[in-house]
Amino acid sequence: MARPAFELAGTRVEPGGRAQIDVPVAKLYTHAPLHIPVEVVHGRQKGPVILVCGAIHGDEINSVEIVRRLLRSRAIARLRGTLIAVPIVNVFGFVQHSRYLPDRRDLNRCFPGSGEGSLGSRVASLFREQIVDQATHIIDLHTGAIHRTNLPQIRAQLTSHPETASMADAFGAPVILNAELREGSLRHYAQNRGVPVLTYEAGEALRFDEWAIAPGVRGVLRVMRRLGMLAGEHRRRRPPPAEVANGSSWARAPIDGILRPRVRLGARVSRGQVLGLVADPFGNAEGEVKATADGIVIGMGNLPLANEGEALFHVARFEAIEEAENAVESFQSDYEPSNGLS
């Protein structure tokens, strides 16, 4: 029996075919239409339907490049199942170089949305109905916010679905953060429907970070192999097992001033360790930014200007901290000398 065609937004994709589909989302003030760009790759053999999406926050362009490279990969030529690839979800934010929608709402806090609500609610509703609800598995690609950078990491609620932990392990990021769900997020909506979903966080907004992009592409392909969607093994050596962090905290600026970091992204730190110094331009007042726990720096600010209370260093806590340090060091050695992490 032949596999049925896959249909999305009124377009049919036959088995063994692929199609680029523009899903109408809204119009600009000028009456010019905006579309969410989608590419569907529909394999000849049955299998999972995986959604890989980027730029739910419109300034997270590393994710756009990950999707582009995924679609150009020869590995998906003999796909089992179906790939729904969405490089840019928040097209409004993307064209404005902004994390948010024009009404300053965060699209990743608007799910499941409503056809009668705000712009964010309507975009979330359309994306959910036309695309998300067709997926059996989801990988949601993100970066740090503007002027902040994230060590490549997976965020997932590992006990939510049997396949979630397996997907997180397959991805190959150096760190897995066992993160609680945030209401209104895509991850919250999908997991409540029983759909396993990973969030990949890496790099900085409005930047192309090769050390974030390349492992993102490889990670998505590894997950697809784990799900049986791709044949064969990855030719590169398997990265060391990621360590799971069950909590994290931010070290914050003690005073207003200019930050001088003392540690780098991915560094192992101890509780009470000085991570950086904040001083006024004259150096008359100076405060120490101290780690609140033992752990690994998985995120940090790139802008040296800080207000009192501002989050500067994101530290993840691990039970097996030496193993976590080894996993991070192994990852960093794979992406030197251009990894930007040392």
Coordinates of C-alpha atoms in Angstrom, one line a residue:
M1 CA 0.0 0.0 0.0
A2 CA 1.4 3.4 -1.0
R3 CA 2.2 5.9 1.7
P4 CA -0.3 8.8 1.6
A5 CA 0.7 12.3 0.6
F6 CA 1.4 14.8 3.4
E7 CA -0.7 18.0 3.4
L8 CA 0.2 21.3 5.0
A9 CA -1.6 24.6 4.5
G10 CA -3.5 23.2 1.4
T11 CA -0.3 21.9 -0.3
R12 CA 0.1 18.2 -0.9
V13 CA 3.6 16.6 -0.8
E14 CA 3.8 13.2 -2.4
P15 CA 6.0 10.4 -0.9
G16 CA 9.6 11.0 -2.0
G17 CA 8.9 14.7 -2.6
R18 CA 9.7 18.0 -1.0
A19 CA 8.0 21.4 -1.3
Q20 CA 8.5 24.9 0.0
I21 CA 5.3 26.3 1.3
D22 CA 4.5 29.9 2.3
V23 CA 2.0 29.9 5.1
P24 CA 0.1 33.2 5.2
V25 CA 0.3 34.7 8.7
A26 CA -0.6 38.4 8.6
K27 CA -0.1 41.7 6.7
L28 CA 2.1 44.7 7.4
Y29 CA 0.7 48.2 7.7
T30 CA 1.4 48.6 4.0
H31 CA -0.9 45.7 3.2
A32 CA 2.1 43.6 2.1
P33 CA 1.5 40.0 3.1
L34 CA 3.8 38.1 5.5
H35 CA 4.3 34.3 5.4
I36 CA 5.9 31.7 7.6
P37 CA 8.4 29.8 5.3
V38 CA 8.1 26.1 5.5
E39 CA 9.9 23.2 3.7
V40 CA 8.4 19.7 3.9
V41 CA 10.5 16.6 3.1
H42 CA 8.1 13.6 2.8
G43 CA 9.9 10.3 2.7
R44 CA 8.8 7.3 0.8
Q45 CA 8.7 5.1 3.9
K46 CA 6.6 5.8 7.0
G47 CA 8.2 7.2 10.1
P48 CA 7.9 10.0 12.6
V49 CA 7.0 13.6 11.7
I50 CA 9.6 15.8 13.1
L51 CA 9.3 19.6 13.3
V52 CA 12.6 21.6 13.4
C53 CA 11.9 25.3 13.8
G54 CA 14.0 28.4 14.4
A55 CA 13.5 32.1 15.2
I56 CA 10.5 31.9 17.4
H57 CA 12.4 34.8 18.8
G58 CA 13.1 36.9 15.7
D59 CA 16.7 37.9 16.4
E60 CA 17.9 34.3 17.0
I61 CA 19.5 33.9 13.5
N62 CA 21.9 31.0 14.4
S63 CA 18.8 28.8 14.3
V64 CA 17.9 30.0 10.8
E65 CA 21.3 28.8 9.6
I66 CA 21.0 25.5 11.3
V67 CA 17.7 24.8 9.4
R68 CA 19.2 25.9 6.1
R69 CA 22.2 23.5 6.5
L70 CA 19.8 20.7 7.6
L71 CA 17.8 21.1 4.4
R72 CA 21.0 21.0 2.3
S73 CA 22.3 17.9 4.0
R74 CA 22.6 14.9 1.8
A75 CA 21.7 12.7 4.8
I76 CA 18.0 13.5 4.4
A77 CA 17.8 12.3 0.7
R78 CA 16.5 8.9 2.0
L79 CA 14.4 10.1 4.8
R80 CA 12.0 7.8 6.6
G81 CA 9.0 9.7 7.8
T82 CA 8.5 13.5 7.4
L83 CA 10.6 16.6 8.1
I84 CA 8.8 19.9 8.6
A85 CA 11.5 22.6 8.6
V86 CA 10.6 26.1 9.6
P87 CA 13.7 28.4 9.6
I88 CA 11.8 31.6 10.7
V89 CA 8.6 31.4 12.8
N90 CA 8.5 35.0 14.1
V91 CA 8.8 36.7 10.7
F92 CA 7.7 40.0 12.2
G93 CA 10.7 40.1 14.6
F94 CA 13.1 38.7 12.1
V95 CA 12.6 41.6 9.6
Q96 CA 12.9 44.1 12.5
H97 CA 16.0 42.4 14.0
S98 CA 13.9 42.0 17.2
R99 CA 13.2 39.2 19.6
Y100 CA 9.6 40.3 19.9
L101 CA 6.5 40.9 17.9
P102 CA 5.5 44.5 16.9
D103 CA 3.3 44.7 20.0
R104 CA 6.4 43.7 22.2
R105 CA 4.9 40.3 23.0
D106 CA 7.1 37.2 23.3
L107 CA 5.7 34.7 20.8
N108 CA 7.2 31.9 22.9
R109 CA 4.8 32.9 25.7
C110 CA 1.7 32.9 23.5
F111 CA 0.9 29.2 23.0
P112 CA -1.6 27.7 22.3
G113 CA -2.9 31.1 21.1
S114 CA -6.3 32.1 19.8
G115 CA -7.6 33.2 16.4
E116 CA -9.4 36.1 18.2
G117 CA -6.6 37.4 20.4
S118 CA -3.6 39.7 20.2
L119 CA -1.1 39.5 17.3
G120 CA 1.1 37.1 19.3
S121 CA -1.9 34.9 20.2
R122 CA -3.1 34.8 16.5
V123 CA 0.4 33.9 15.2
A124 CA 0.8 31.2 17.8
S125 CA -2.6 29.8 17.0
L126 CA -1.9 29.7 13.3
F127 CA 1.5 28.1 13.7
R128 CA 0.0 25.6 16.1
E129 CA -2.9 24.6 13.9
Q130 CA -1.2 24.6 10.5
I131 CA 2.2 23.1 11.6
V132 CA 2.8 22.1 15.2
D133 CA -0.2 19.8 15.6
Q134 CA 1.1 17.6 12.7
A135 CA 4.4 16.8 14.4
T136 CA 5.2 13.7 16.5
H137 CA 8.5 15.1 17.6
I138 CA 9.9 18.7 17.9
I139 CA 13.3 20.3 18.0
D140 CA 13.0 24.1 18.8
L141 CA 16.2 26.0 18.1
H142 CA 17.2 29.1 20.1
T143 CA 20.1 31.3 21.1
G144 CA 20.8 33.6 24.0
A145 CA 19.1 37.0 24.1
I146 CA 20.8 40.1 22.7
H147 CA 24.2 40.7 24.4
R148 CA 24.1 37.3 26.0
T149 CA 25.6 34.1 24.8
N150 CA 24.8 30.5 25.7
L151 CA 27.0 27.4 25.8
P152 CA 25.5 24.8 23.5
Q153 CA 22.9 23.0 25.6
I154 CA 19.7 21.1 25.5
R155 CA 16.8 22.1 27.7
A156 CA 14.1 19.5 28.2
Q157 CA 11.8 18.0 30.9
L158 CA 13.4 14.6 30.9
T159 CA 10.6 12.8 32.7
S160 CA 7.8 14.1 30.5
H161 CA 8.0 11.5 27.8
P162 CA 10.0 8.3 27.3
E163 CA 11.6 9.6 24.1
T164 CA 12.5 13.0 25.4
A165 CA 15.5 11.7 27.4
S166 CA 16.6 9.5 24.4
M167 CA 16.4 12.5 22.0
A168 CA 18.4 14.7 24.4
D169 CA 21.1 12.0 24.8
A170 CA 21.3 11.5 21.0
F171 CA 21.7 15.3 20.3
G172 CA 25.3 15.4 21.7
A173 CA 25.3 18.8 23.3
P174 CA 27.8 19.0 26.2
V175 CA 25.1 20.0 28.7
I176 CA 21.5 19.0 29.3
L177 CA 19.5 21.2 31.5
N178 CA 16.5 19.4 33.1
A179 CA 14.3 22.5 32.8
E180 CA 10.8 23.1 34.0
L181 CA 8.2 24.1 31.5
R182 CA 7.3 27.8 31.0
E183 CA 3.6 28.4 30.5
G184 CA 2.8 29.7 27.1
S185 CA 6.0 28.3 25.5
L186 CA 6.0 25.9 22.5
R187 CA 7.7 23.3 24.7
H188 CA 4.9 23.6 27.3
Y189 CA 2.2 23.2 24.8
A190 CA 3.8 20.3 23.0
Q191 CA 4.7 18.3 26.1
N192 CA 1.2 18.7 27.5
R193 CA 0.0 17.0 24.3
G194 CA 2.5 14.1 24.9
V195 CA 4.8 15.2 22.1
P196 CA 8.6 14.9 23.0
V197 CA 10.3 18.2 22.4
L198 CA 13.9 19.5 22.8
T199 CA 15.0 23.1 23.0
Y200 CA 18.5 23.7 21.7
E201 CA 20.2 26.9 23.1
A202 CA 23.5 28.1 21.7
G203 CA 25.3 31.3 20.8
E204 CA 24.1 34.9 20.8
A205 CA 21.2 36.7 19.1
L206 CA 21.9 38.6 15.9
R207 CA 25.2 36.7 15.3
F208 CA 26.4 33.7 13.3
D209 CA 28.4 31.6 15.8
E210 CA 29.9 28.6 14.0
W211 CA 30.6 26.8 17.3
A212 CA 26.8 26.9 17.9
I213 CA 25.6 26.3 14.3
A214 CA 27.7 23.2 13.3
P215 CA 26.9 21.1 16.5
G216 CA 23.3 22.2 16.1
V217 CA 23.1 20.6 12.6
R218 CA 24.9 17.5 13.7
G219 CA 22.7 17.2 16.8
V220 CA 19.5 17.4 14.8
L221 CA 20.8 14.7 12.4
R222 CA 21.8 12.5 15.4
V223 CA 18.3 12.8 16.8
M224 CA 16.7 11.8 13.5
R225 CA 19.0 8.8 13.3
R226 CA 18.0 7.8 16.8
L227 CA 14.3 8.0 15.8
G228 CA 15.0 5.8 12.8
M229 CA 14.4 8.5 10.2
L230 CA 17.9 8.3 8.7
A231 CA 20.0 5.3 7.9
G232 CA 23.6 4.6 9.0
E233 CA 25.8 6.0 11.6
H234 CA 27.3 9.5 11.9
R235 CA 30.9 9.4 10.6
R236 CA 32.3 11.7 13.3
R237 CA 33.1 10.2 16.6
R238 CA 30.3 10.2 19.2
P239 CA 30.7 13.0 21.6
P240 CA 31.0 12.1 25.3
P241 CA 27.7 11.7 27.2
A242 CA 26.2 15.0 28.2
E243 CA 25.8 15.6 31.9
V244 CA 22.4 16.5 33.2
A245 CA 22.0 19.7 35.3
N246 CA 19.0 19.7 37.6
G247 CA 19.2 23.4 38.4
S248 CA 20.8 26.7 37.6
S249 CA 21.1 30.2 38.9
W250 CA 22.3 33.6 37.8
A251 CA 25.1 35.6 39.4
R252 CA 24.0 39.3 39.3
A253 CA 25.8 42.6 39.4
P254 CA 26.2 44.0 42.9
I255 CA 26.5 47.6 41.8
D256 CA 26.0 49.7 38.6
G257 CA 29.2 49.9 36.5
I258 CA 31.4 48.3 33.9
L259 CA 32.0 44.5 34.0
R260 CA 35.4 42.9 33.8
P261 CA 34.8 39.1 33.5
R262 CA 37.2 36.7 35.3
V263 CA 35.9 33.5 33.7
R264 CA 34.9 32.3 30.3
L265 CA 31.9 30.5 28.9
G266 CA 32.0 26.8 29.8
A267 CA 34.3 27.3 32.9
R268 CA 33.9 25.3 36.0
V269 CA 33.4 27.5 39.0
S270 CA 33.0 27.1 42.8
R271 CA 30.5 28.7 45.2
G272 CA 31.8 32.1 46.2
Q273 CA 34.3 32.3 43.4
V274 CA 34.7 35.8 41.8
L275 CA 33.3 35.6 38.3
G276 CA 33.9 39.2 37.5
L277 CA 34.3 42.7 38.8
V278 CA 32.0 45.6 38.3
A279 CA 33.4 49.1 38.8
D280 CA 32.3 52.7 38.0
P281 CA 34.3 54.4 35.2
F282 CA 36.7 56.0 37.7
G283 CA 37.3 52.9 39.7
N284 CA 36.1 54.5 42.9
A285 CA 33.5 51.8 43.6
E286 CA 34.1 48.2 42.8
G287 CA 31.9 45.1 43.5
E288 CA 32.6 41.4 43.0
V289 CA 30.2 39.1 41.1
K290 CA 30.3 35.8 43.0
A291 CA 29.1 32.4 42.0
T292 CA 26.1 31.3 44.2
A293 CA 26.9 27.5 43.6
D294 CA 29.4 25.1 42.3
G295 CA 28.8 24.5 38.6
I296 CA 29.5 25.3 35.0
V297 CA 29.0 28.7 33.3
I298 CA 26.4 27.9 30.6
G299 CA 25.5 31.5 29.8
M300 CA 26.9 35.0 30.2
G301 CA 26.5 38.6 29.2
N302 CA 28.7 40.0 26.4
L303 CA 27.9 43.7 27.1
P304 CA 30.3 45.0 29.8
L305 CA 27.8 47.6 30.9
A306 CA 25.7 46.4 33.9
N307 CA 23.1 47.8 36.2
E308 CA 22.8 46.6 39.8
G309 CA 20.9 43.3 39.9
E310 CA 21.4 42.5 36.2
A311 CA 22.0 38.8 35.4
L312 CA 25.6 38.3 34.2
F313 CA 26.6 34.7 34.6
H314 CA 24.3 31.7 34.3
V315 CA 25.7 28.7 36.3
A316 CA 24.3 25.2 36.0
R317 CA 24.6 22.8 38.9
F318 CA 25.6 19.1 38.5
E319 CA 26.0 16.2 40.7
A320 CA 28.9 14.8 38.7
I321 CA 30.6 18.1 38.1
E322 CA 33.9 16.6 36.9
E323 CA 32.2 14.6 34.2
A324 CA 30.3 17.8 33.2
E325 CA 33.6 19.7 33.0
N326 CA 35.1 16.9 30.8
A327 CA 32.1 17.0 28.5
V328 CA 32.4 20.7 28.0
E329 CA 36.2 20.6 27.5
S330 CA 35.8 17.9 24.9
F331 CA 33.2 19.9 23.1
Q332 CA 35.4 23.0 23.1
S333 CA 38.4 21.1 21.8
D334 CA 36.3 20.0 18.8
Y335 CA 35.6 23.6 17.8
E336 CA 38.9 25.3 18.4
P337 CA 40.5 27.5 17.2
S338 CA 37.5 29.4 16.0
N339 CA 35.0 28.4 18.7
G340 CA 35.0 31.7 20.5
L341 CA 34.8 29.9 23.8
S342 CA 38.4 30.2 25.1

